[in-house]
CSV table of C-alpha atoms in Angstrom, one decimal:
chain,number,residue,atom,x,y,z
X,12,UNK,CA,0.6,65.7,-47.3
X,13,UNK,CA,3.3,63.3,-49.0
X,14,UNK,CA,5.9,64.4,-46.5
X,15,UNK,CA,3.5,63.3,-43.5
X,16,UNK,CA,2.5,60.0,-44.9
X,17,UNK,CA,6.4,59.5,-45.6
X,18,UNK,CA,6.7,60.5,-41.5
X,19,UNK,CA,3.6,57.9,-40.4
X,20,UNK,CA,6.2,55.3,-42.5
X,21,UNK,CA,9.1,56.0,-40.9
X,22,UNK,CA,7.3,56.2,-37.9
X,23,UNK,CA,6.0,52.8,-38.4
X,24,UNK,CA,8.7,51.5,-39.1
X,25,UNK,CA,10.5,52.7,-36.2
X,26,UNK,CA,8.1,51.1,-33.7
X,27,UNK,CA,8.3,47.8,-35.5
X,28,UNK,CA,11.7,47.3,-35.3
X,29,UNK,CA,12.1,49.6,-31.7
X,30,UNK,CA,15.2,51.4,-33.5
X,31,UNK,CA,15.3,54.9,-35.5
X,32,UNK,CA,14.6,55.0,-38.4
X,33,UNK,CA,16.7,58.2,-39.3
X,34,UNK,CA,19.0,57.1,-41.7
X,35,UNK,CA,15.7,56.5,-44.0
X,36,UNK,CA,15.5,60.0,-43.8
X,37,UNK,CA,18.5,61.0,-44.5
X,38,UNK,CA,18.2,58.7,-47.6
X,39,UNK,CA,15.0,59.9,-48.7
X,40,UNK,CA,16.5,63.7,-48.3
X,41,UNK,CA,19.7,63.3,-49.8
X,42,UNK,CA,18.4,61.0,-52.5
X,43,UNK,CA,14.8,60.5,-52.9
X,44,UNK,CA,15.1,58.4,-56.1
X,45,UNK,CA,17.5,56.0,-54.4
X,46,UNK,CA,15.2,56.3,-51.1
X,47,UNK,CA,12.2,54.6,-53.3
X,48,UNK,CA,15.0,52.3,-55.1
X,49,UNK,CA,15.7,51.3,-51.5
X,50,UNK,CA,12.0,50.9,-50.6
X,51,UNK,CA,11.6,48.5,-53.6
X,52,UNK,CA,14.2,46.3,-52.2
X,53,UNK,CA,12.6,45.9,-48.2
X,54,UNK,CA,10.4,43.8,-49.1
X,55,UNK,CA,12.7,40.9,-50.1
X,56,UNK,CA,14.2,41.7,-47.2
X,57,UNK,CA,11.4,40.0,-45.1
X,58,UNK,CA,10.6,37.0,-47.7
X,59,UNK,CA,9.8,33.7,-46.0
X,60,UNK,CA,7.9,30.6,-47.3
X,61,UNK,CA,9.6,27.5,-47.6
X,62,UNK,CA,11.7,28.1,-43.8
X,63,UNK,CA,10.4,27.8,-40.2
X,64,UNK,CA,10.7,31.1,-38.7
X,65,UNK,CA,13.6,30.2,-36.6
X,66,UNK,CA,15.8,29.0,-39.1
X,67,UNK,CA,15.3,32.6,-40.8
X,68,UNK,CA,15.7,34.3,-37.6
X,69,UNK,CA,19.3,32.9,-36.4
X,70,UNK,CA,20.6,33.3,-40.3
X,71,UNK,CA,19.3,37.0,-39.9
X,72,UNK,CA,21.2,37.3,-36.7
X,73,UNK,CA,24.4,35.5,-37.7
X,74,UNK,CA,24.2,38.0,-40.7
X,75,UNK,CA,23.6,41.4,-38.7
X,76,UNK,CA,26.1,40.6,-36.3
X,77,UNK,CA,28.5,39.6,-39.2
X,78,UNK,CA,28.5,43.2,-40.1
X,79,UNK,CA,27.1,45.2,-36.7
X,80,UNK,CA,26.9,44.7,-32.9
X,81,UNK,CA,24.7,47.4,-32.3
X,82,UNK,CA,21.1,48.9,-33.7
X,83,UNK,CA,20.8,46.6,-36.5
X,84,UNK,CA,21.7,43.6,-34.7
X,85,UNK,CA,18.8,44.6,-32.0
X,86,UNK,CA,16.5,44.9,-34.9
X,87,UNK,CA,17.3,41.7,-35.6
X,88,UNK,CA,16.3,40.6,-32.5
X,89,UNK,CA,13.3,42.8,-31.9
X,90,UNK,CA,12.0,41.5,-35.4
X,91,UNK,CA,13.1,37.6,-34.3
X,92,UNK,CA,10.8,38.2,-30.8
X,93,UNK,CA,7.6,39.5,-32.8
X,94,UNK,CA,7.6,37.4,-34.9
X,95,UNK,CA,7.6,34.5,-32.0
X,96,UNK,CA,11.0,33.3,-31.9
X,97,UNK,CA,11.8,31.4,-28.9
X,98,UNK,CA,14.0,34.0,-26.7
X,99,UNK,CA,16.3,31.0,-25.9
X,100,UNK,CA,17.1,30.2,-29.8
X,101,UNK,CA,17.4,34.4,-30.1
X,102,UNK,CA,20.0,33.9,-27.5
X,103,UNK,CA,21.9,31.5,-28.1
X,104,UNK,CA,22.5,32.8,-31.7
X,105,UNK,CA,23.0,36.6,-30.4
X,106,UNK,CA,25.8,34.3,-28.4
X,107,UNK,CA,26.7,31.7,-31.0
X,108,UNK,CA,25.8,28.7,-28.9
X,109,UNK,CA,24.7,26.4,-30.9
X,110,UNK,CA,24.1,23.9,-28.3
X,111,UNK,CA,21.5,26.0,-27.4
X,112,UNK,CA,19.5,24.9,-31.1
X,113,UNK,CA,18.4,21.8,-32.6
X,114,UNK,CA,20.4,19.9,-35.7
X,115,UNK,CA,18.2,22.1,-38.2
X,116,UNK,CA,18.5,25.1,-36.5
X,117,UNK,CA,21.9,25.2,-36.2
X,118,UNK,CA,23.3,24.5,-38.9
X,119,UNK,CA,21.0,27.4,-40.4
X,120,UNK,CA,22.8,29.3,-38.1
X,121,UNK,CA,26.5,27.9,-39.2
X,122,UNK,CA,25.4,28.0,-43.0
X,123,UNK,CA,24.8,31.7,-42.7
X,124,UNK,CA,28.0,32.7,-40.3
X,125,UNK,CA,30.1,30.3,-43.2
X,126,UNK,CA,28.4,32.4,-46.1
X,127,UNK,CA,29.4,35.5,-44.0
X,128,UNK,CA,32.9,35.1,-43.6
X,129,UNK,CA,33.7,33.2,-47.3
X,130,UNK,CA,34.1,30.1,-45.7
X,131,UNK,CA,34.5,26.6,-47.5
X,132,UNK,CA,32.0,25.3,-44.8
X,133,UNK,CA,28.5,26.9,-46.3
X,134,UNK,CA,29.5,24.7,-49.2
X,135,UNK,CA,29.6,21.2,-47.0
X,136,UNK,CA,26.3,22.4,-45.1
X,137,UNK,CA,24.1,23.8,-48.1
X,138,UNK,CA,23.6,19.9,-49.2
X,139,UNK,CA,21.6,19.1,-45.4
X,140,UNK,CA,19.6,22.0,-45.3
X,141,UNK,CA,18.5,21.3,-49.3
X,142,UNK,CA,17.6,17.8,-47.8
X,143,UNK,CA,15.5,19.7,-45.3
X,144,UNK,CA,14.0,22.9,-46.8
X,145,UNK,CA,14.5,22.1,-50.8
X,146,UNK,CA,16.2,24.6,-53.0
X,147,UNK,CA,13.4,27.4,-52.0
X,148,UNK,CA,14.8,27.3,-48.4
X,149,UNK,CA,18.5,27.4,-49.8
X,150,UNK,CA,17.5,30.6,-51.6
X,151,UNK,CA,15.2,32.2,-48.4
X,152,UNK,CA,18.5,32.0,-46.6
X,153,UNK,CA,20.7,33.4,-49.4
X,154,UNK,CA,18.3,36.5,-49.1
X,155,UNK,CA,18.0,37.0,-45.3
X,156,UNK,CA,21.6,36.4,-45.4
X,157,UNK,CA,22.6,39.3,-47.6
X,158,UNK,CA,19.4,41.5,-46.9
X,159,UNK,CA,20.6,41.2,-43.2
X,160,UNK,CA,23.9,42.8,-44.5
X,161,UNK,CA,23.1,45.7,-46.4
X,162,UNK,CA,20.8,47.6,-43.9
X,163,UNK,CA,24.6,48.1,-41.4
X,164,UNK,CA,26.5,48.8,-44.3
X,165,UNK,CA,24.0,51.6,-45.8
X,166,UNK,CA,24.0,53.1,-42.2
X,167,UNK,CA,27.4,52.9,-41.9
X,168,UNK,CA,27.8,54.8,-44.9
X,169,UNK,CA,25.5,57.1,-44.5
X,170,UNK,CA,27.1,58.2,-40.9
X,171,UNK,CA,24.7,56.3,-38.8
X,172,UNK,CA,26.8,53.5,-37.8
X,173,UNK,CA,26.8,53.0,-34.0
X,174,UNK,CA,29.2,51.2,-31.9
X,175,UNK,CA,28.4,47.8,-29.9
X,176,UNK,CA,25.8,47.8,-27.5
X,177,UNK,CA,24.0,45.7,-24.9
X,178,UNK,CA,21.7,43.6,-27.0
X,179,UNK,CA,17.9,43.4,-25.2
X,180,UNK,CA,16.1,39.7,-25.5
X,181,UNK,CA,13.1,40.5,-23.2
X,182,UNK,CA,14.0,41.4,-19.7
X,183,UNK,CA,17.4,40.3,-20.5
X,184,UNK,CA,20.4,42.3,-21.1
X,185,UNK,CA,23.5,40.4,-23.4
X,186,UNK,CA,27.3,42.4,-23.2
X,187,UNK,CA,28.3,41.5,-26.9
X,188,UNK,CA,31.8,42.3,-28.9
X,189,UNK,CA,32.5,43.1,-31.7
X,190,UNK,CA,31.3,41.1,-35.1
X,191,UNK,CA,35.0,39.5,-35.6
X,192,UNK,CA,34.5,38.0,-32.0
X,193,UNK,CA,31.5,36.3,-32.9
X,194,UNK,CA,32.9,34.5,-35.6
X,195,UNK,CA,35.4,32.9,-34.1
């Protein structure tokens, strides 16, 4: 009975995010206690108060893709469109344009890609977006920012790392590179 509710969870979870969820269960096999150690931590994964949901989404995004072009970036994005991102501000981060965001938006977007890569410029941005969102939106971002990057680096680990793919926004299809060609 505990092994099919753990299936109907990683089932659900699966068709919320559109992606497999088998390197769950190859945690939860190898490692049940760190499994539910793991489980503990998914829900500050998804904490958001203080920030509009767009500003959450494109740091999410610039995060996944700072560590993955593939599945976990499309989670991203599958997890950006329900919960009603605009596709346009899903692409132009999947893309980096930031012409294709407002001010606030954007420089959510450049925060999180300067946290990512250890770059001086987080520190000159983190004072506007305080200005904004107040310290609570400072800290959501912190935490979408490094939630974002732990979910490619356990699957990497654990031998489900995937190389780039074709990202899906919609109907549309976007060619990506790899995560060091993003940044730039």
């Amino acid at each position: 009975m505990f092994k099919a509710l753990l299936e109907r969870m990683f089932a659900k979870q699966e068709k919320l995010t559109g992606e497999s969820a088998d390197y769950i269960r190859d945690l939860h096999r190898a490692a049940p206690g760190g499994f539910w150690r793991f489980a503990l931590f998914t829900p500050m994964a998804n904490y958001r108060r203080a920030l509009p949901k767009e500003a959450y989404a494109v740091a999410k995004i610039a995060a996944a893709y700072s560590e993955d072009c593939g599945p976990c970036l499309q989670t991203t994005v599958n997890l950006a469109t329900a919960a009603g991102v605009h596709p346009q501000i899903i692409r132009a981060a999947v893309t980096g344009d930031t012409n294709g965001m407002d001010e606030r938006i954007a420089t959510a977007f450049l925060f999180a890609r300067a946290v990512c890569a250890h770059d001086f410029a987080s520190e000159e941005l983190r004072p506007k977006l305080i200005e904004w969102w107040g310290e609570a939106g400072i800290a959501e971002l912190s935490l979408a920012i490094c939630s974002s990057r732990l979910f490619p680096t356990l699957k990497r680990g654990l031998g489900h790392g995937a190389a780039c793919q074709r990202i899906m926004i919609g109907q549309e299809t976007l060619q990506v590179g790899t995560p060091d060609a993003h940044a730039a």
